XYZ file of C-alpha atoms in Angstrom:
406
model
C 229.868 105.733 -20.572
C 228.485 105.459 -24.127
C 224.864 105.873 -25.003
C 224.675 102.191 -25.854
C 225.932 101.236 -22.411
C 223.502 103.612 -20.722
C 220.621 102.102 -22.740
C 221.752 98.617 -21.909
C 221.861 99.441 -18.203
C 218.477 101.215 -18.279
C 216.710 98.441 -20.210
C 215.891 95.568 -17.872
C 216.984 92.117 -18.798
C 214.555 89.241 -19.398
C 215.394 87.749 -15.994
C 214.602 91.005 -14.262
C 211.342 91.259 -16.187
C 210.454 87.720 -15.088
C 211.238 88.580 -11.477
C 209.132 91.727 -11.714
C 206.223 89.759 -13.168
C 206.530 87.188 -10.376
C 206.583 89.971 -7.767
C 203.532 91.615 -9.317
C 201.736 88.272 -9.411
C 202.519 87.627 -5.751
C 201.369 91.143 -4.846
C 198.119 90.588 -6.706
C 197.678 87.259 -4.948
C 198.350 88.849 -1.589
C 195.866 91.645 -2.327
C 193.218 89.163 -3.317
C 194.094 86.978 -0.332
C 193.582 89.774 2.191
C 189.873 90.227 1.502
C 189.563 86.494 1.465
C 191.267 86.365 4.824
C 188.988 89.070 6.075
C 185.955 87.338 4.718
C 187.170 83.930 5.772
C 185.719 84.318 9.273
C 182.331 84.802 7.652
C 181.311 81.294 8.581
C 182.567 81.699 12.118
C 180.894 85.103 12.135
C 177.637 83.236 11.803
C 178.637 81.402 14.913
C 179.459 84.725 16.488
C 176.017 85.942 15.502
C 174.621 82.775 16.999
C 176.475 83.537 20.187
C 175.122 87.071 20.167
C 171.660 85.698 19.580
C 172.224 83.246 22.390
C 173.409 86.035 24.664
C 170.329 88.089 23.840
C 168.114 85.043 24.125
C 169.410 84.106 27.550
C 168.137 87.201 29.317
C 164.895 86.796 27.439
C 164.655 83.215 28.640
C 165.426 84.355 32.173
C 162.974 87.215 32.154
C 160.270 85.391 30.273
C 158.986 83.592 33.388
C 158.847 86.886 35.319
C 155.289 87.645 34.334
C 154.065 84.109 35.123
C 156.003 84.253 38.404
C 154.311 87.507 39.340
C 150.984 86.028 38.337
C 151.742 82.961 40.458
C 152.628 85.227 43.384
C 149.360 87.110 42.996
C 147.456 83.857 42.833
C 149.258 82.604 45.936
C 148.357 85.775 47.807
C 144.786 85.523 46.611
C 144.551 81.986 47.944
C 146.275 82.824 51.242
C 143.101 83.853 53.067
C 140.978 80.844 51.982
C 143.859 78.492 52.794
C 144.370 79.999 56.246
C 140.628 79.939 56.881
C 140.361 76.264 55.956
C 143.379 75.456 58.120
C 141.818 77.313 61.050
C 138.526 75.402 60.769
C 140.352 72.076 60.557
C 142.560 73.000 63.511
C 139.570 74.044 65.618
C 137.790 70.744 64.977
C 140.972 68.825 65.788
C 141.437 70.816 69.010
C 137.891 69.964 70.110
C 138.594 66.263 69.545
C 142.134 66.087 70.877
C 142.903 65.810 74.584
C 143.040 63.465 77.545
C 139.605 62.164 76.561
C 139.892 61.427 72.863
C 136.676 61.965 70.907
C 136.058 60.971 67.300
C 135.593 63.937 64.934
C 132.195 62.687 63.756
C 130.957 62.349 67.345
C 132.310 65.767 68.298
C 130.664 67.360 65.259
C 127.360 65.642 66.060
C 127.593 66.817 69.675
C 128.180 70.403 68.560
C 125.257 70.191 66.144
C 123.022 68.785 68.876
C 123.694 71.884 70.997
C 122.314 73.902 68.094
C 119.207 71.745 67.953
C 120.305 69.676 64.969
C 120.016 65.951 65.638
C 121.053 64.173 68.801
C 124.429 63.760 70.427
C 126.009 60.282 70.309
C 128.164 61.125 73.334
C 127.443 60.551 76.975
C 126.817 63.443 79.373
C 130.462 63.643 80.469
C 131.966 63.643 76.975
C 129.256 65.989 75.776
C 130.155 68.450 78.538
C 133.859 68.102 77.705
C 133.213 69.042 74.079
C 130.693 71.829 74.554
C 131.489 73.321 77.952
C 135.254 72.876 78.250
C 136.951 72.559 74.887
C 134.678 74.621 72.637
C 134.837 77.868 74.671
C 138.572 77.414 75.056
C 139.014 76.917 71.307
C 136.938 80.012 70.566
C 138.882 82.063 73.115
C 142.225 80.910 71.693
C 141.146 81.864 68.171
C 139.803 85.243 69.285
C 142.831 86.165 71.396
C 145.345 84.975 68.801
C 143.612 86.808 65.968
C 143.231 90.027 67.942
C 146.826 90.099 69.175
C 148.231 89.410 65.699
C 146.151 92.157 64.075
C 147.059 94.655 66.793
C 150.728 93.702 66.462
C 150.700 94.317 62.706
C 149.005 97.692 63.188
C 151.408 98.740 65.953
C 154.461 97.844 63.863
C 153.139 100.028 61.054
C 152.182 102.935 63.313
C 155.488 103.290 65.145
C 157.630 101.942 62.276
C 159.373 99.575 64.634
C 159.657 95.832 63.898
C 159.827 95.126 67.638
C 156.461 96.740 68.377
C 153.829 94.460 69.887
C 150.347 94.862 71.416
C 151.781 95.576 74.871
C 153.714 98.685 73.859
C 151.456 101.196 75.668
C 151.571 99.540 79.091
C 148.109 98.008 78.771
C 149.280 94.506 79.644
C 151.107 95.669 82.756
C 148.051 97.587 83.934
C 145.878 94.521 83.436
C 148.404 92.512 85.435
C 148.020 94.866 88.392
C 144.251 94.397 88.464
C 144.528 90.637 88.063
C 147.102 90.238 90.819
C 145.066 92.300 93.279
C 141.867 90.253 92.882
C 143.726 86.925 92.928
C 145.438 87.805 96.192
C 142.095 88.933 97.609
C 140.569 85.579 96.664
C 138.127 87.123 94.190
C 139.132 85.152 91.127
C 135.614 85.383 89.710
C 136.243 89.098 89.141
C 139.514 88.491 87.294
C 138.381 89.593 83.784
C 136.693 92.718 85.155
C 139.663 93.694 87.311
C 142.148 93.020 84.523
C 140.209 95.164 82.058
C 139.880 97.930 84.635
C 143.627 97.845 85.208
C 144.269 97.954 81.462
C 141.924 100.925 81.061
C 143.571 102.819 83.926
C 147.000 102.142 82.431
C 145.818 103.478 79.074
C 144.433 106.639 80.690
C 147.695 107.087 82.600
C 149.677 106.705 79.385
C 147.582 109.270 77.529
C 147.594 111.646 80.490
C 151.366 111.477 80.845
C 151.864 111.996 77.119
C 149.512 114.984 77.145
C 151.207 116.519 80.167
C 154.573 116.160 78.443
C 153.513 118.473 75.623
C 150.851 116.677 73.625
C 149.878 113.077 72.947
C 151.965 112.598 69.827
C 152.711 108.993 68.808
C 156.316 109.251 70.025
C 155.376 110.715 73.405
C 152.556 108.183 73.733
C 154.933 105.265 73.209
C 157.454 106.693 75.674
C 154.706 107.276 78.220
C 153.583 103.680 77.711
C 157.074 102.455 78.536
C 157.046 104.498 81.754
C 153.601 103.237 82.791
C 154.541 99.635 81.977
C 157.680 99.851 84.110
C 155.789 101.330 87.037
C 153.011 98.729 86.791
C 155.522 95.877 86.583
C 157.224 97.137 89.728
C 153.867 97.334 91.506
C 153.002 93.767 90.473
C 156.324 92.509 91.815
C 155.776 94.350 95.096
C 152.260 92.929 95.552
C 153.431 89.395 94.793
C 156.374 89.723 97.180
C 154.257 90.906 100.103
C 150.960 89.123 99.606
C 151.187 86.069 97.344
C 151.574 82.540 98.651
C 150.274 79.040 98.029
C 147.488 78.678 95.469
C 147.233 82.428 94.936
C 150.884 82.561 93.922
C 150.441 79.739 91.411
C 147.346 81.376 89.931
C 149.146 84.686 89.615
C 152.142 83.068 87.963
C 149.942 81.211 85.480
C 148.080 84.410 84.580
C 151.259 86.445 84.180
C 152.679 83.784 81.852
C 149.450 83.719 79.850
C 146.938 80.910 80.240
C 143.569 79.821 78.858
C 143.046 77.085 81.440
C 140.250 78.869 83.281
C 138.230 79.845 80.201
C 134.461 79.498 80.543
C 131.656 80.577 78.248
C 131.415 84.092 79.778
C 135.156 84.711 79.409
C 135.098 83.223 75.901
C 132.378 85.699 74.962
C 134.545 88.520 76.332
C 137.407 87.329 74.129
C 135.100 87.210 71.106
C 133.990 90.760 71.920
C 137.635 91.841 71.967
C 138.192 90.238 68.573
C 135.077 92.013 67.285
C 136.563 95.325 68.443
C 139.584 94.540 66.263
C 137.443 94.249 63.118
C 137.522 98.018 62.396
C 141.315 97.779 62.393
C 141.060 95.523 59.340
C 139.634 98.489 57.429
C 142.710 100.612 58.186
C 144.884 98.933 55.567
C 144.756 101.865 53.131
C 145.590 104.320 55.914
C 148.562 102.247 57.066
C 149.845 101.915 53.495
C 149.672 105.699 53.182
C 151.529 106.185 56.477
C 154.239 103.817 55.257
C 155.052 106.359 52.515
C 155.798 109.049 55.092
C 153.719 111.740 56.711
C 154.186 114.136 53.797
C 153.042 111.636 51.195
C 150.180 110.547 53.444
C 149.045 114.157 53.736
C 149.150 114.496 49.954
C 146.853 111.479 49.767
C 144.402 113.121 52.140
C 145.400 111.226 55.307
C 145.888 113.134 58.550
C 148.926 111.212 59.796
C 148.907 112.501 63.372
C 145.204 111.989 63.967
C 145.227 108.557 62.299
C 148.111 107.328 64.438
C 146.500 108.598 67.622
C 143.093 107.012 66.906
C 144.609 103.667 65.886
C 146.850 103.589 68.953
C 143.817 104.053 71.207
C 141.897 101.343 69.353
C 144.823 98.924 69.649
C 145.107 99.591 73.368
C 141.394 98.947 73.954
C 141.458 95.677 72.003
C 144.558 94.545 73.877
C 142.996 95.417 77.225
C 139.924 93.284 76.543
C 141.951 90.314 75.306
C 144.527 90.452 78.090
C 141.769 90.518 80.697
C 140.834 87.003 79.560
C 144.115 85.343 78.668
C 146.869 87.129 80.516
C 149.950 88.474 78.769
C 150.634 85.983 75.970
C 153.850 86.973 74.257
C 155.289 86.633 70.747
C 151.963 86.181 68.914
C 151.594 89.873 68.138
C 155.331 90.211 67.488
C 156.255 87.261 65.276
C 153.086 86.427 63.339
C 152.940 89.685 61.313
C 156.568 89.262 60.221
C 156.014 85.657 59.150
C 152.785 86.457 57.298
C 154.416 89.402 55.524
C 156.779 86.955 53.800
C 153.802 85.232 52.165
C 151.299 87.970 51.368
C 153.561 90.993 50.987
C 153.555 94.368 52.693
C 150.105 95.605 51.656
C 148.106 95.962 54.865
C 144.817 95.318 53.096
C 145.859 91.656 52.902
C 148.408 91.571 55.718
C 145.924 92.422 58.488
C 143.298 89.704 57.825
C 145.999 87.145 57.038
C 147.762 87.995 60.308
C 144.485 87.560 62.181
C 143.896 84.091 60.745
C 147.517 83.054 61.265
C 147.512 84.360 64.843
C 144.379 82.356 65.606
C 146.009 79.215 64.180
C 149.242 79.729 66.122
C 147.575 80.303 69.486
C 145.100 77.467 68.901
C 147.971 75.089 68.174
C 149.975 76.341 71.160
C 147.027 75.987 73.539
C 146.260 72.469 72.297
C 149.864 71.464 72.940
C 149.845 73.178 76.345
C 146.782 71.297 77.616
C 147.291 67.901 75.968
C 150.989 67.236 75.465
C 151.912 67.223 79.162
C 148.859 65.487 80.603
C 147.982 65.376 83.483
C 149.799 68.684 83.966
C 149.100 71.740 81.857
C 151.572 74.414 80.871
C 150.669 78.092 80.540
C 150.220 78.751 76.854
C 152.575 81.735 77.068
C 155.460 79.319 77.603
C 154.585 77.452 74.404
C 154.273 80.643 72.359
C 157.652 81.804 73.674
C 159.260 78.459 72.830
C 157.848 78.706 69.302
C 158.165 82.444 68.762
C 161.729 83.026 69.967
C 163.470 80.664 67.492
C 161.161 81.716 64.659
C 161.916 85.388 65.263
C 165.633 84.610 65.519
C 165.472 82.785 62.173
C 163.699 85.752 60.584
C 166.404 88.067 61.906
C 169.271 85.867 60.701
C 167.791 85.622 57.206
C 167.176 89.358 57.037
C 163.410 88.969 56.913
C 162.721 91.376 59.773
C 162.383 94.872 58.343
C 164.074 97.570 60.368
């Protein structure tokens, strides 16, 4: 091959140069197009940023109401006690007016004021006696018993850390039943409150004695001893009824065992009020119960003697229950259900839970007693039946919704 031929082959032709220029131009266009393609989503990227902003804004919009919601919850808890108090006063006035003999609220209020020396009563002697001597002491007793049982129930549930704890855990109710049954069979119904309280006190002493003999009256041994004493007392009550009860005595015993306020008079109402007054110191135990809820170790670090506190509060609860049961009989479900229901509204802090439970318990028992004496006229049901009919489904609903803390 000559040098001319090699030069001709090495030198590109004009067509090849044109193709090379076109290829270079397309390469340059593709290089410039790539950044454009990369930057082309810039406008959508703004949308992407908007979506990111929206995603970050959504949690903010969800969490923004948290502080107002907490503030609303605190306000609701703060208003719980005044609301329950107002409802209790309104319910008490309605209970005084409502019954077989209907009395206008204004007349009932004037009759009550007249007893205090304010004005004159517009009612006749019979209606005046119905308001002041029959309904008023019964209303006061219902409020006192309901409040006391609910407070004791809340304290007992905290002390033994058992959602099924109620005021009758230490056998006090069963002991009171023994005393009541004995005097009713003997025809000494006038001594019923005294005998019932004596039976409750003996049952408490038996519980503490058995717990001490078993190695020391610790809370666990005390509760177990209470179960033993309650079982023994219940068996004794059944034996006495089987051998000695008949006729009117049997009906009176049955009504008392079911829980009834039908025989309340002013003396027995004052006993119930005294029992509620004994429960007032329990309202001051909220801080101690909150400390115990953290565990015995944490309570000790906070300066609370867990063992001594539990023992003292158990004794106080038993005494309050004994006084109340001596008047009303064993009224169930008030001390069990009311604290759980109130806890849903006011929270777990015992400083607010205890007084709110007392007010709610008074309202519940007042309502139940009003229904028991007025809804089935001329017959009257024991109020314990009404509280069971109300309390059982309510407690079942709390269990099914997971509201009962175990």
